[in-house]
Amino acid sequence: MVKVELSGAKDFFDVIGPDYSKISDAHRTLLEKTGAGSEFTGWLELPQNMLKTELKAIQSAAARIKGNSEVLVVVGIGGSYLGARAAIELLRSPNYNLIKKDTPDIFFVGNGLSADAINETIELIGDRDFSVNVISKSGGTLEPALGFRVFKALLEKKYGANAKKRIYATTDAERGLLHDMAAAEGWERFIVPGDVGGRFSVLSAVGILPMAVAGIDVESVLSCAVQELQDLTQQRSAENPAWQYAGARQHLYTLGRTTEILACYEPSFRFMAEWWKQLFGESEGKNGVGIFPASVEYSADLHSMGQYVQDGPRRLMESVVSFDEPNSELKIPFELGNRDGLNYLAGREYSAVQKIAARAVAEAHIKGEVPNISISVPKRDEAGFAALVCFFEMSCALSAYASGVNPFDQPGVEAYKINMFKMLGKE
Ligand code: PA5
């Protein structure tokens, strides 16, 4: 389970402290499914449902893709993209396509409108065998629909009638353009459950199929997630890490901390932070309220954003994610002559240096009046990933309900679409 440490934030609380009665009410509302958006709380049961239903079919599709494709193109955006990429970067590598492996390269497309990005992906695939996993719950989002059109045409050119055996569509069970096309063409279909919103869907086929293709132990991810959600939903007290995190950030928000930066010292966490930004940004930022979610990658960003964090306007709170144990060790070598002056570190592990640096940074930022919330899991592995996903989803729902908004809708994203489709001449 995730551990939350609030000692770096407590000095910034007022005498009353976090309002856990609000979090408790939010918890009840969520579990009793009586709040706004309650029809989208299927993520609470998602891992156990996946283990019982789609997992076997996903694993056999993944085995087929691994057997006949050197590349998998994953087409999707937002909640239909970020979770899978976050998992693959965190659990395999941010350089996944470059590492030596017995699983296909994976390219993510359909998450923007850049011709350059698509052309580069086509060039990188070259004449290698590939398959496409197109993911869209609504089945009509412009960016993935356009991207899919391009890669479907490439598949058809390369494989003719057999192209349809290389298309895997993850979409609504009953409706939408993608659903209709998949049903008509006979592409293999996976479900985005109707009661699970995009940004809460990483543990459905949306995330699980690309993760399985990348060689991640998805059964272990789902089993760990079942346990995590059980713990997070059963514990109704301020000992619950989701209560601690949601309570602290809502309290700090009422005290003027309007921006939260999520920091981590592992580069492999970068897309977890992107996933987290969508989760909290889309869930909380509405009706004129909401903490602005931003992210930094330490220690690199200490040399770019560090100045602002230490010394800029005091509207920040900082949440730092860490892993108790590193996945590998590296001893700092001794150098004869010590010309770089680093022998005082010789013989120490990199991970130990990282831990000390993180402690020093936290102390300095707290002194610079940035409240610090520490979030940790034992390891950067399947269990750690599942724990973080469930913890953030639960915290997000509690935090949004406590702030009085519906965590599960996103009415604001329609405004630009209306303008764009009008300008593009959509009939
Ligand atoms: O969280 C959400 O619902 C959104 O971010 C969607 O995931 C995103 O807009 C993509 O939608 P779709 O899967 O319908 O293409």
XYZ file of C-alpha atoms in Angstrom, residues 23-24 46 139 164 207 235 241 300 314 333:
11
model
C -13.458 13.377 3.189
C -15.500 10.856 5.161
C -12.686 -2.810 -12.598
C -15.153 6.207 -30.989
C -8.307 -6.835 -40.423
C -4.163 0.006 -20.577
C -10.396 1.860 5.750
C -3.459 7.231 2.764
C 16.870 17.670 -13.682
C 4.051 31.013 -2.382
C 33.762 4.672 -8.719
